[in-house]
XYZ file of C-alpha atoms in Angstrom:
612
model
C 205.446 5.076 193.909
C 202.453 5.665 191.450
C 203.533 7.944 188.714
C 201.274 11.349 188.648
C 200.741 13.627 185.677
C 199.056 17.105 186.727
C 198.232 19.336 184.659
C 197.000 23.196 185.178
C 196.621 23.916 181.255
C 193.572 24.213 181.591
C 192.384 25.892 185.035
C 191.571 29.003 184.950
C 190.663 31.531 187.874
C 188.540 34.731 186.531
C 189.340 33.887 183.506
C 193.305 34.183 184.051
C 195.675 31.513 182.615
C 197.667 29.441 184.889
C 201.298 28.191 183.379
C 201.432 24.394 182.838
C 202.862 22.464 185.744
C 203.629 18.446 185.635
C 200.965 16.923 185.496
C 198.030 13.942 185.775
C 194.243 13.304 186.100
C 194.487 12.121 189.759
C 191.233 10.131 191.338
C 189.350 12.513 193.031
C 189.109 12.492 196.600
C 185.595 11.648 198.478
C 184.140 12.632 201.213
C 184.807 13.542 205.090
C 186.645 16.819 204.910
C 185.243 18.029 207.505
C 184.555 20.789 206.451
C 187.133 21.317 203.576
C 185.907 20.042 200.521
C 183.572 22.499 197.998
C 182.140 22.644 195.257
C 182.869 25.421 192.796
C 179.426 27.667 191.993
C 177.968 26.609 188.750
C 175.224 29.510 187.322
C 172.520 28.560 185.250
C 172.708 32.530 184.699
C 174.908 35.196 185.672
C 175.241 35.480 189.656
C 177.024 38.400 191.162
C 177.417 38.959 194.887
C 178.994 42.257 195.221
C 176.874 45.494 197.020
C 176.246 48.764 195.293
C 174.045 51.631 195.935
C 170.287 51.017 195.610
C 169.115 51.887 192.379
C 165.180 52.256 191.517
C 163.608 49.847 193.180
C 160.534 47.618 192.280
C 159.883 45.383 195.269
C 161.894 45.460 198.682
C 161.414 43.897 202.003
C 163.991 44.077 205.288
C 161.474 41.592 207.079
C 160.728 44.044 209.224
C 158.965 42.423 212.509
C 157.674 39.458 210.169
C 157.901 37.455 206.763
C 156.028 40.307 205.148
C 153.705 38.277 202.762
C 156.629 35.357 202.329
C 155.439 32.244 202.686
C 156.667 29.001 203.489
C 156.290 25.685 200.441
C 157.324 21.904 200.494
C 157.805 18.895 202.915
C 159.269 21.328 205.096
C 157.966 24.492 204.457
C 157.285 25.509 208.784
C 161.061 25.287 209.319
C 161.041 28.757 207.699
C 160.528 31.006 210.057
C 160.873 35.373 211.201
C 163.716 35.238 213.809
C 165.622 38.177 215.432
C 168.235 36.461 217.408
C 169.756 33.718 214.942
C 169.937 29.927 214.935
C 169.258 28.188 218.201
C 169.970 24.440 217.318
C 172.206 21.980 219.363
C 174.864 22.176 216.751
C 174.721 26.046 216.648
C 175.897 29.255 218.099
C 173.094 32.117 217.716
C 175.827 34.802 219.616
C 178.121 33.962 216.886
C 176.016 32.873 214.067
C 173.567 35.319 213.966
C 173.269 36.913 210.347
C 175.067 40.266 210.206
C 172.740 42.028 207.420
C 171.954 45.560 207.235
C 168.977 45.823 208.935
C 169.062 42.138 211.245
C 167.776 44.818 214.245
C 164.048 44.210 213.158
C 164.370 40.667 212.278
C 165.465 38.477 209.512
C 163.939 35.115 207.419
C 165.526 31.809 208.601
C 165.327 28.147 207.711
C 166.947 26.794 211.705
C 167.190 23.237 210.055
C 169.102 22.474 213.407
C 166.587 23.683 215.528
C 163.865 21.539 213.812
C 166.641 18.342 214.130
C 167.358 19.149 217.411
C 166.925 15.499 218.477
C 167.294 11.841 216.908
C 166.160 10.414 214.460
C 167.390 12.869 212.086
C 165.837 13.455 208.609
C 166.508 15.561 205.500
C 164.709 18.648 204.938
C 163.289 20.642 201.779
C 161.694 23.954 202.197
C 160.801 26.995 200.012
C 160.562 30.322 201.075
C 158.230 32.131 198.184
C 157.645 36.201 197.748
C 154.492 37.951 196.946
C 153.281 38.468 193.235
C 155.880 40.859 191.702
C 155.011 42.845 188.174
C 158.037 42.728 185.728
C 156.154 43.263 182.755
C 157.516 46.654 182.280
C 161.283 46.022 183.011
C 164.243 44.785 180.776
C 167.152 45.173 183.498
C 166.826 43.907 186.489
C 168.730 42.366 189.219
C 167.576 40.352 192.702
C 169.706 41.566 195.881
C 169.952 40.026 198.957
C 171.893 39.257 201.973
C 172.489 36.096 203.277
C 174.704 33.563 206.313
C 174.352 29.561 206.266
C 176.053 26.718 207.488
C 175.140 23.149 205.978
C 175.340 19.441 206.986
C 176.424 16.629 205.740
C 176.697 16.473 202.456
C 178.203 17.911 199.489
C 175.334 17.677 197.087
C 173.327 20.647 198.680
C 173.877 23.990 197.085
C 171.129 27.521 198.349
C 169.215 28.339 195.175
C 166.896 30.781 193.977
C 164.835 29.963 191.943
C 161.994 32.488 189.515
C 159.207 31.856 187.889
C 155.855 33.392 186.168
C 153.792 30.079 186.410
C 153.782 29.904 190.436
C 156.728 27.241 190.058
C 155.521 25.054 187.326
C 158.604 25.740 185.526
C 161.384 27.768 186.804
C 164.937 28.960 186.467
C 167.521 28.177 189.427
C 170.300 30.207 190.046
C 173.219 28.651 192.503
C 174.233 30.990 195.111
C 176.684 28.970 196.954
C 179.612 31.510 197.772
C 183.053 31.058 195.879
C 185.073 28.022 198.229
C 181.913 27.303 200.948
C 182.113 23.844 201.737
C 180.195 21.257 203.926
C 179.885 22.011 207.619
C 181.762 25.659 206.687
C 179.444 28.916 208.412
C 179.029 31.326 205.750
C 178.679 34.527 207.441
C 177.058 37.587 205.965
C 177.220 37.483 202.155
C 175.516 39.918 199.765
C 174.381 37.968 196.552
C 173.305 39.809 193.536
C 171.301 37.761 190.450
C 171.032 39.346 187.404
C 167.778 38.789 185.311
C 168.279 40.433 182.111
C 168.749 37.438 180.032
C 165.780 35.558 181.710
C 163.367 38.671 181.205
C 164.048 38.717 177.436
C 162.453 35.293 176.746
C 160.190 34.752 179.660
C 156.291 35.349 179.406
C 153.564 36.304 181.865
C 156.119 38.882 183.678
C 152.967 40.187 185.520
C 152.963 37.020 187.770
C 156.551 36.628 188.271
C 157.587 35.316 191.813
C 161.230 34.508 193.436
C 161.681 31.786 195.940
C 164.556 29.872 198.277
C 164.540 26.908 198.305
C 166.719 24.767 200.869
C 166.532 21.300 199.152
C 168.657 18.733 201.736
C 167.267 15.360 200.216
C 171.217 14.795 198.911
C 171.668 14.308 202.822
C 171.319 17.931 204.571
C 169.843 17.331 208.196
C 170.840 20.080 209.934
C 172.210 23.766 210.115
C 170.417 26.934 208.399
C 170.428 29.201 205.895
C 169.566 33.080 206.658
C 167.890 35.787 204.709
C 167.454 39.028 205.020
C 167.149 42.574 202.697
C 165.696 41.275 199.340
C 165.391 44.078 197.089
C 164.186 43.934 193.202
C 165.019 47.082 191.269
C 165.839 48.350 188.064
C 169.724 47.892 186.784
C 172.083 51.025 186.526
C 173.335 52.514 182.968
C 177.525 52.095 184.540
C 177.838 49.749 186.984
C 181.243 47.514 186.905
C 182.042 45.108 189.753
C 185.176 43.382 190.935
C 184.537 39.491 190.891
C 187.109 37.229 191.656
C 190.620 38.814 192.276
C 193.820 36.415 192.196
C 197.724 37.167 192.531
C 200.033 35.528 189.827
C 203.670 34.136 191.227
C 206.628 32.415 189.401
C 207.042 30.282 186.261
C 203.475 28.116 187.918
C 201.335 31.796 188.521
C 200.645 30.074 191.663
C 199.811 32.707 194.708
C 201.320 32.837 198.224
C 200.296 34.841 201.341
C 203.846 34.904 202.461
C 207.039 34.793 200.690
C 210.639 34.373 202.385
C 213.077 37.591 201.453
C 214.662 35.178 199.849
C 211.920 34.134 197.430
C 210.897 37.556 196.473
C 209.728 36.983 192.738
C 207.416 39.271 190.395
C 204.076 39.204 190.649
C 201.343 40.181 188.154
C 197.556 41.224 189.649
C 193.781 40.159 187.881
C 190.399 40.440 188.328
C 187.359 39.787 186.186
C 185.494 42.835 186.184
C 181.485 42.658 185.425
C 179.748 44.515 183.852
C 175.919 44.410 185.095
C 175.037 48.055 183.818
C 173.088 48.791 180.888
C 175.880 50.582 178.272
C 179.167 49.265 177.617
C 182.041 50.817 179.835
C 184.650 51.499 177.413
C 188.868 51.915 178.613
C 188.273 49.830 181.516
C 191.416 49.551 183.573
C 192.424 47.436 186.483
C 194.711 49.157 188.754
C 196.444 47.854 191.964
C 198.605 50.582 194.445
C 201.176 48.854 196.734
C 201.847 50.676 199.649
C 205.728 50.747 201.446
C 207.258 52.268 198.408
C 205.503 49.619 195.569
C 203.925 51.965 193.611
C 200.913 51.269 191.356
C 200.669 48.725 188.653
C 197.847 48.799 185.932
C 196.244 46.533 183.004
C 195.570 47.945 179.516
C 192.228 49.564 178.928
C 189.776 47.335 177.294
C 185.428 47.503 176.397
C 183.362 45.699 178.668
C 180.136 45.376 177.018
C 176.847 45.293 178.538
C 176.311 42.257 180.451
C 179.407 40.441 179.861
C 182.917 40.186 181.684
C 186.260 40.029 181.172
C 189.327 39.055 183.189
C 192.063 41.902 183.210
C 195.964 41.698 184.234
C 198.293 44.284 185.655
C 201.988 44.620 184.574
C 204.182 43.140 186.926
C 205.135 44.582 190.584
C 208.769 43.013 191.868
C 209.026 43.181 195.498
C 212.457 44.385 196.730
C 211.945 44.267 201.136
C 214.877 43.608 202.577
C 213.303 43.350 206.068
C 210.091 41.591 207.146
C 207.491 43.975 205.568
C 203.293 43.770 205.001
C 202.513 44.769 201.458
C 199.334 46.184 201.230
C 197.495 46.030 198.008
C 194.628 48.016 196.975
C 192.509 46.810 193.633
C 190.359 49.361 191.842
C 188.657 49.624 188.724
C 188.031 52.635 186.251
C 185.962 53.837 183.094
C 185.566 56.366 181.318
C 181.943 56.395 182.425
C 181.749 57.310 186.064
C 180.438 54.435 187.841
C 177.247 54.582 189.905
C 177.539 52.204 191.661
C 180.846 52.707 193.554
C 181.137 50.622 196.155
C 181.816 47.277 194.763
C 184.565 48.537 192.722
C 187.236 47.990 194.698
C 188.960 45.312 197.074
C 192.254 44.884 199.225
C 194.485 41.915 199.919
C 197.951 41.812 201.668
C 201.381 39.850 200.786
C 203.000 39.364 203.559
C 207.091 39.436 202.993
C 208.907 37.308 205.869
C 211.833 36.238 207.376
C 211.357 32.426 206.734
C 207.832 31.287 206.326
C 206.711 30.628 202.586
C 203.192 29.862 203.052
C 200.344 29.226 200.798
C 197.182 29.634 202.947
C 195.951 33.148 203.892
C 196.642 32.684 207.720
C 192.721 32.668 208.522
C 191.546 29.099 209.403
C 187.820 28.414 208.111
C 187.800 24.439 208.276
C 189.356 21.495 209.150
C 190.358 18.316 206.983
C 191.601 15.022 208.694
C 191.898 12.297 206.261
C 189.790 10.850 202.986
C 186.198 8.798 203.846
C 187.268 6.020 202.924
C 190.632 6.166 204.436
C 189.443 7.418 207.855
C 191.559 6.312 210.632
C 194.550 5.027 208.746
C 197.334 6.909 207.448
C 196.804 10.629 205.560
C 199.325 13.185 204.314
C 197.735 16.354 202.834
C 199.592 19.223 201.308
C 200.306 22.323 198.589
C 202.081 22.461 195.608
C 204.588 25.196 195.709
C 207.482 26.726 193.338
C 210.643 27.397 194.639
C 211.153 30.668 193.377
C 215.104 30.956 194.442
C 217.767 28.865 195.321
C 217.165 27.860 199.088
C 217.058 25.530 201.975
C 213.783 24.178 204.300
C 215.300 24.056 208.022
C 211.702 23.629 209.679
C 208.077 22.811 208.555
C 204.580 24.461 210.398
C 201.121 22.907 210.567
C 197.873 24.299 212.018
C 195.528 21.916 213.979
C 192.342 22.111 215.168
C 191.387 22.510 218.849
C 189.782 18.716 218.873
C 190.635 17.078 221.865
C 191.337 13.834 220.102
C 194.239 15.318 218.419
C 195.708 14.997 221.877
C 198.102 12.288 222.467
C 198.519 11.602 218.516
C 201.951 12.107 216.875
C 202.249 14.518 213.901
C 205.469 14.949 211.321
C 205.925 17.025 207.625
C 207.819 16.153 204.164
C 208.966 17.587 201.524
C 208.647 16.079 198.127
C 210.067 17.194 194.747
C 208.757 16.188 191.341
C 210.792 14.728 188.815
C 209.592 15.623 185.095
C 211.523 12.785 183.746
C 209.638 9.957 185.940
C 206.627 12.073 185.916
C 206.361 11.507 189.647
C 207.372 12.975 193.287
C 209.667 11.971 195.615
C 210.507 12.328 198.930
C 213.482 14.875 199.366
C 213.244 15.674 203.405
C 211.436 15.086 206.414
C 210.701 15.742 209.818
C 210.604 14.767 213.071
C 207.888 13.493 215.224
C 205.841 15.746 217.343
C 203.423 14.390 219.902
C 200.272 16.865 220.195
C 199.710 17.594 224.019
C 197.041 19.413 225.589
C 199.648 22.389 226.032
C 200.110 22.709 222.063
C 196.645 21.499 220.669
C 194.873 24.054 218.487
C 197.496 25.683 217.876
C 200.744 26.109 215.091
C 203.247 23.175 215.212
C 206.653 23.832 214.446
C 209.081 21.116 213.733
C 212.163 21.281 212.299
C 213.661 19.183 209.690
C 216.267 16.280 210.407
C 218.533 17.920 207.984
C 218.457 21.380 206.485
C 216.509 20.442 202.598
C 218.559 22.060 200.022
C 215.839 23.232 196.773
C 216.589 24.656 193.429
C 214.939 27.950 191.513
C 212.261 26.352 189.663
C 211.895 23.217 192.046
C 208.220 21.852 192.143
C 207.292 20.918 195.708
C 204.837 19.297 197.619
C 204.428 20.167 201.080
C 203.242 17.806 203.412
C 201.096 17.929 206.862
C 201.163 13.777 207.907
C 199.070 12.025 211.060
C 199.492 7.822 211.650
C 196.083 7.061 211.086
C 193.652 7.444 214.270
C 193.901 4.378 215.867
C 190.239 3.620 215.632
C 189.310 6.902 216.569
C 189.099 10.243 214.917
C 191.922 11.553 213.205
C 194.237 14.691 213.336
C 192.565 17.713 212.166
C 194.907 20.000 210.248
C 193.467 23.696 209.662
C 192.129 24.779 206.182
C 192.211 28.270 204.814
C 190.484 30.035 201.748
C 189.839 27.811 198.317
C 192.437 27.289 195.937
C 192.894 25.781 192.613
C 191.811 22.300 191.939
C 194.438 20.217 191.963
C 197.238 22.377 193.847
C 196.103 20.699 197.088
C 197.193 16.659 196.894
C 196.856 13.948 199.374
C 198.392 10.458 200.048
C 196.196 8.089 201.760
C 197.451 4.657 203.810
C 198.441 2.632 200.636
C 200.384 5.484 198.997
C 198.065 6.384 196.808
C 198.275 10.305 195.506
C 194.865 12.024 195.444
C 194.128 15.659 194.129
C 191.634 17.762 195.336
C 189.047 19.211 192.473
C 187.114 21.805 194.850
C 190.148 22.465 198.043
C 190.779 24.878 200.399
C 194.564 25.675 201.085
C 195.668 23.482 203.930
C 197.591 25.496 206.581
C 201.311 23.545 206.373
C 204.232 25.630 205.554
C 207.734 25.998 205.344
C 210.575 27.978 206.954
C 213.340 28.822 204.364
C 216.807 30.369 205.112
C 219.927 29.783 202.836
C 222.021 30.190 206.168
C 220.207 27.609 208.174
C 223.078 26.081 209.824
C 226.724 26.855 209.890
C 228.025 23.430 208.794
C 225.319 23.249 205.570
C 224.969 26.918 204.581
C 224.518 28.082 201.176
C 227.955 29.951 200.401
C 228.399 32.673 197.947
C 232.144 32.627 198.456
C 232.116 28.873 196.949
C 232.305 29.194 193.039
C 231.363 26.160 191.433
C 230.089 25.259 188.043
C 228.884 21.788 186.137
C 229.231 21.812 182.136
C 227.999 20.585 179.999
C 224.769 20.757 181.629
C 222.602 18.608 180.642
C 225.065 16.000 179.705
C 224.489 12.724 177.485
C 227.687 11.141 180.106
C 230.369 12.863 181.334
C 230.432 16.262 183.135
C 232.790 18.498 184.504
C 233.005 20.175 188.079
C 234.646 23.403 188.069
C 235.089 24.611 191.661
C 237.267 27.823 193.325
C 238.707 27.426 197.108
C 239.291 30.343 198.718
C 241.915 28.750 201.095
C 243.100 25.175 201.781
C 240.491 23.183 202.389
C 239.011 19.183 202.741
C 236.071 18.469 200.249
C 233.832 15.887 199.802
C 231.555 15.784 196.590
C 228.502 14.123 196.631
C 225.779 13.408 194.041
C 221.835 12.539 194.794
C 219.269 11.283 193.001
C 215.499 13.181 192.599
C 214.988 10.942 195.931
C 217.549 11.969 198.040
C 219.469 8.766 197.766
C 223.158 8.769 197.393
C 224.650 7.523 194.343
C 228.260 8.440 194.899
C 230.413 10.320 196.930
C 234.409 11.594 196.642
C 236.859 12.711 199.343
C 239.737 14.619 198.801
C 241.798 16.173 201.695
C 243.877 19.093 201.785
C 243.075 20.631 198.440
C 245.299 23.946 197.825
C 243.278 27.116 197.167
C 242.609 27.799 193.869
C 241.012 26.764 190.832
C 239.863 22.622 190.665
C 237.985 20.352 188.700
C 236.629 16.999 188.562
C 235.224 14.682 185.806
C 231.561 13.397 186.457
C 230.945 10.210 185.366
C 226.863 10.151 184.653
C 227.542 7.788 181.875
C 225.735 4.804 183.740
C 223.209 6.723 185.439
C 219.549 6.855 184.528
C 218.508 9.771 182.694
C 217.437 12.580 184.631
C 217.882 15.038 187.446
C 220.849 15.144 189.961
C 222.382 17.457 192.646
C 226.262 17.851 192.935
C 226.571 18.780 196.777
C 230.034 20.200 197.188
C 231.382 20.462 200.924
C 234.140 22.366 202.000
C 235.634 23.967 205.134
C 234.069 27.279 203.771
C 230.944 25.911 203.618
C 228.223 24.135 201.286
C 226.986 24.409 197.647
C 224.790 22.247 195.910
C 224.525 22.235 191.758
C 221.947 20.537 189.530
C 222.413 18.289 186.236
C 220.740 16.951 183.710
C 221.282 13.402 182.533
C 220.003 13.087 179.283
């Protein structure tokens, strides 16, 4: 198996550092996610997207009835159009689709690229939408508002821009203002984007003449779709005005995040934000606080000075869960000054953790896309999965996957693995694995359970990688397993038909999870009554197992391999209760990781050691 080498030293989400996990510089993926892979925003300026009250305005339009002195510029410039009931294309859904803005009542901007491609031959289209003459010459802090839906196809490469100017778009300054995670084919519904202009107003000339424009540029291969605008205002900043940005949760040794955690893998977890400031005065003892409802109390950051026009990323003390019974944490962010904010509505935001009986689960539980296999690997063989830390000792008994509603899932067979990664060969292997599950018309579209052939014993600390797997299409489409909201690069990994491992730079969280209990079955539980220890641990040869039985009892040791391959295995029958121990031999082994599974008639308990 090709070795991997991942490393997270050096992502970062708002700002927040993410522990080192094993690591590698993995080929990048291409291609047909359909619609799962993204592209992370990259701002030639600041961008903000997050609504406040108005303050003084300059120049506002709700497109009341018309495009109010917009006009249309480019190849494609009559696909921008006034609309009231949303985009009416073959590929589209107006009922649905329709933007959702403030004031969409009276009518809205849109550029119904599907409508305009309705049929073949399809082409690419480029379009601006410019606004009237707009005087800045008197203003120093300003910031563009707007709200906005799209949906683009077929390619990656197109991003909605703004772009301003003072020379009627001679030269100009282009903001990107894709949305955190949006991805090809993905609908973006109603967004609220915010641009501020400060630093381009302190070098820029001619500010009597400045204009504003969107431009929908699909020449990297965007046929289709549209993008929606509505309630553009210009105005004036406000003196306090801080904004949550990005929000993240941070879980276990990795500071990965998980929407649901097993009772049994209850772990601390530490809250953070970056918090903007786009006022005009610095917003001193600036605190990040999060309130957990059902008893959890309220965890805060320290206070720190946000200056004027810059951000910083802020981090709670930790909250421990303690549930002892399936149980919704609700968490409430908020963020504080001493200057009261006015601007309050974009100062706080809510997320859940959901505490379970089994599932551990990385996705949010709210499919937005779909991925089925690599472009270049369409048809063949595909496994796609999450990287997750096993936060206690545990066992997998049964794996979940969403899949789509396509009907040529139907009739396909579908299976999960588990994989653990071995530091010392820098690579993952395969530890456990399903059963096959043939997708009917009965169970399309919706979430496959299947359990495991045997109940997957993993360690505190364990780094897995959880696997949704489909045979290839047969010459037809593939399997489409759900996709939830973004995650990290490189958390989501892939193996395509000849084995190769692939990490995702730009992912969302695929939706395959799995069920944990330490009780799983009667013949392969977990026992606390077993006492069992292995020292020296780790061990240049030989090791000792120290072991307690209750009562009389057969026992059968067994040691494994990182692979799950036997490499030796003693009997013993009739063993008196009482104290026991037996000499390891590792001596001959390779060096590194091993489980001691210990069987009695009481019950099961598996130990790691180190080879070394």
């Amino acid at each position: 198996m090709k070795k991997i080498y991942l490393s997270f030293a050096s992502l970062a989400l708002a700002s927040t550092s993410f522990a080192q996990i094993n690591s590698a510089n993995y080929p990048q993926a291409e291609g047909d996610f359909s619609p799962q892979k993204s592209d992370k925003t990259v701002e030639v300026a600041p961008v903000y997207e997050f609504e406040k009250a108005a303050g003084d305005v300059i120049y506002s339009t709700q497109f009341n009835g018309n495009l109010d002195s917009w006009v249309g510029s480019g190849a494609n410039a009559g696909v921008w159009m006034f609309d009231l009931d949303g985009p009416n294309g073959p590929f589209s859904n107006p009922a649905a689709q329709k933007i959702l803005s403030t004031t969409n009542a009276n009518g809205f901007a849109i550029f119904d690229a599907d409508l305009f491609n309705a049929t073949a031959p399809y082409v690419n289209l480029v379009g601006n939408l410019e606004s009237p003459v707009i005087d800045l010459s008197t203003f120093s802090n300003v910031v563009i508002s707007f709200e906005h839906s799209y949906r683009t196809c077929c390619d990656n490469a197109f991003k909605p821009v703004v772009q301003v100017s003072t020379d009627n778009f001679t030269t100009f300054t282009e903001f990107d203002v894709t949305p955190f995670g949006a991805g090809v084919n993905v609908f973006v519904p109603r967004t609220l984007r915010k641009i501020d202009l400060t630093s381009y107003l302190a070098t820029a000339t001619n500010l009597t003449n400045f204009k504003m424009r969107f431009r929908f540029d699909g020449t990297g291969g965007s046929s289709h779709y549209f993008w929606q605008i509505d309630d553009v205002t210009v105005r004036e900043s406000f003196d306090n005005d801080l904004a949550i940005r990005l929000k993240n949760r941070a879980i276990g040794t990795f500071e990965l995040d998980y929407y649901s955690l097993p009772i049994n893998q209850q772990s601390p977890v530490t809250f953070s934000s970056n918090v903007q400031n786009f006022g005009q005065l610095p917003q001193s003892n600036t605190v990040l606080s999060v309130t957990i409802d059902n008893g959890g109390g309220t965890v805060s950051s320290p206070g720190v000075t946000i200056a004027a026009g810059t951000s910083d990323s802020l981090v709670t003390t930790a909250f421990t869960p303690a549930a002892v019974a399936p149980l919704v944490y609700n968490t409430a962010f908020s963020i504080t000054a001493t200057n009261p904010d006015d601007a309050i509505s974009d100062n706080t935001s809510t997320d859940v953790l959901n505490i379970t009986q089994y599932r551990f689960a990385v996705d949010n539980g709210t499919p937005v896309g779909v991925i089925s296999n690599f472009s270049s690997n369409s048809t063949m063989a595909f496994k796609i999965g999450n990287i997750m830390e096993v936060l206690n000792d545990d066992k997998i008994f049964e794996m979940s996957m969403v899949i789509s509603t396509a009907a040529t899932n139907v009739g396909q067979d579908v299976y999960g693995e588990v994989y653990r990664f071995d530091a010392t060969a820098s690579d993952y292997f395969l530890i456990g694995t399903t059963g096959l599950l043939t997708i009917t018309s009965g169970n399309n579209g919706t979430t496959l359970t299947i359990p495991t052939t045997t109940n997957i014993p993993v360690f505190t600390g364990d780094e897995l990688l959880v696997m949704a797997c489909h045979f290839g299409g047969g010459g037809t489409a593939d399997v489409q397993f759900r996709s939830a909201q973004p995650a990290l690069p490189n958390t989501v990994l892939g193996y395509d038909a000849s084995d190769a491992l692939f990490g995702l730079s730009n992912p969302r969280v695929p939706m395959v999870r799995v069920n944990m209990n330490p009780t799983a079955s009667l013949e392969e539980s977990l026992s606390s009554d077993i006492v069992a220890t292995v020292s020296p641990n780790p061990t240049a040869g030989k090791s000792v197992l120290n072991y307690v039985l209750t009562n009389s009892s057969d026992v059968q040791i067994t040691i494994y391999d990182v692979s799950g391959k036997i490499v030796s295995t003693e009997n013993f029958a009739g063993q008196n209760s009482g104290a026991h121990k037996l000499t390891l031999d590792l001596s001959t082994y390779n060096d590194g990781l091993y489980y001691v599974n210990l069987t009695t008639n009481e019950g099961q308990v598996t130990r790691k050691v180190v080879k070394k």
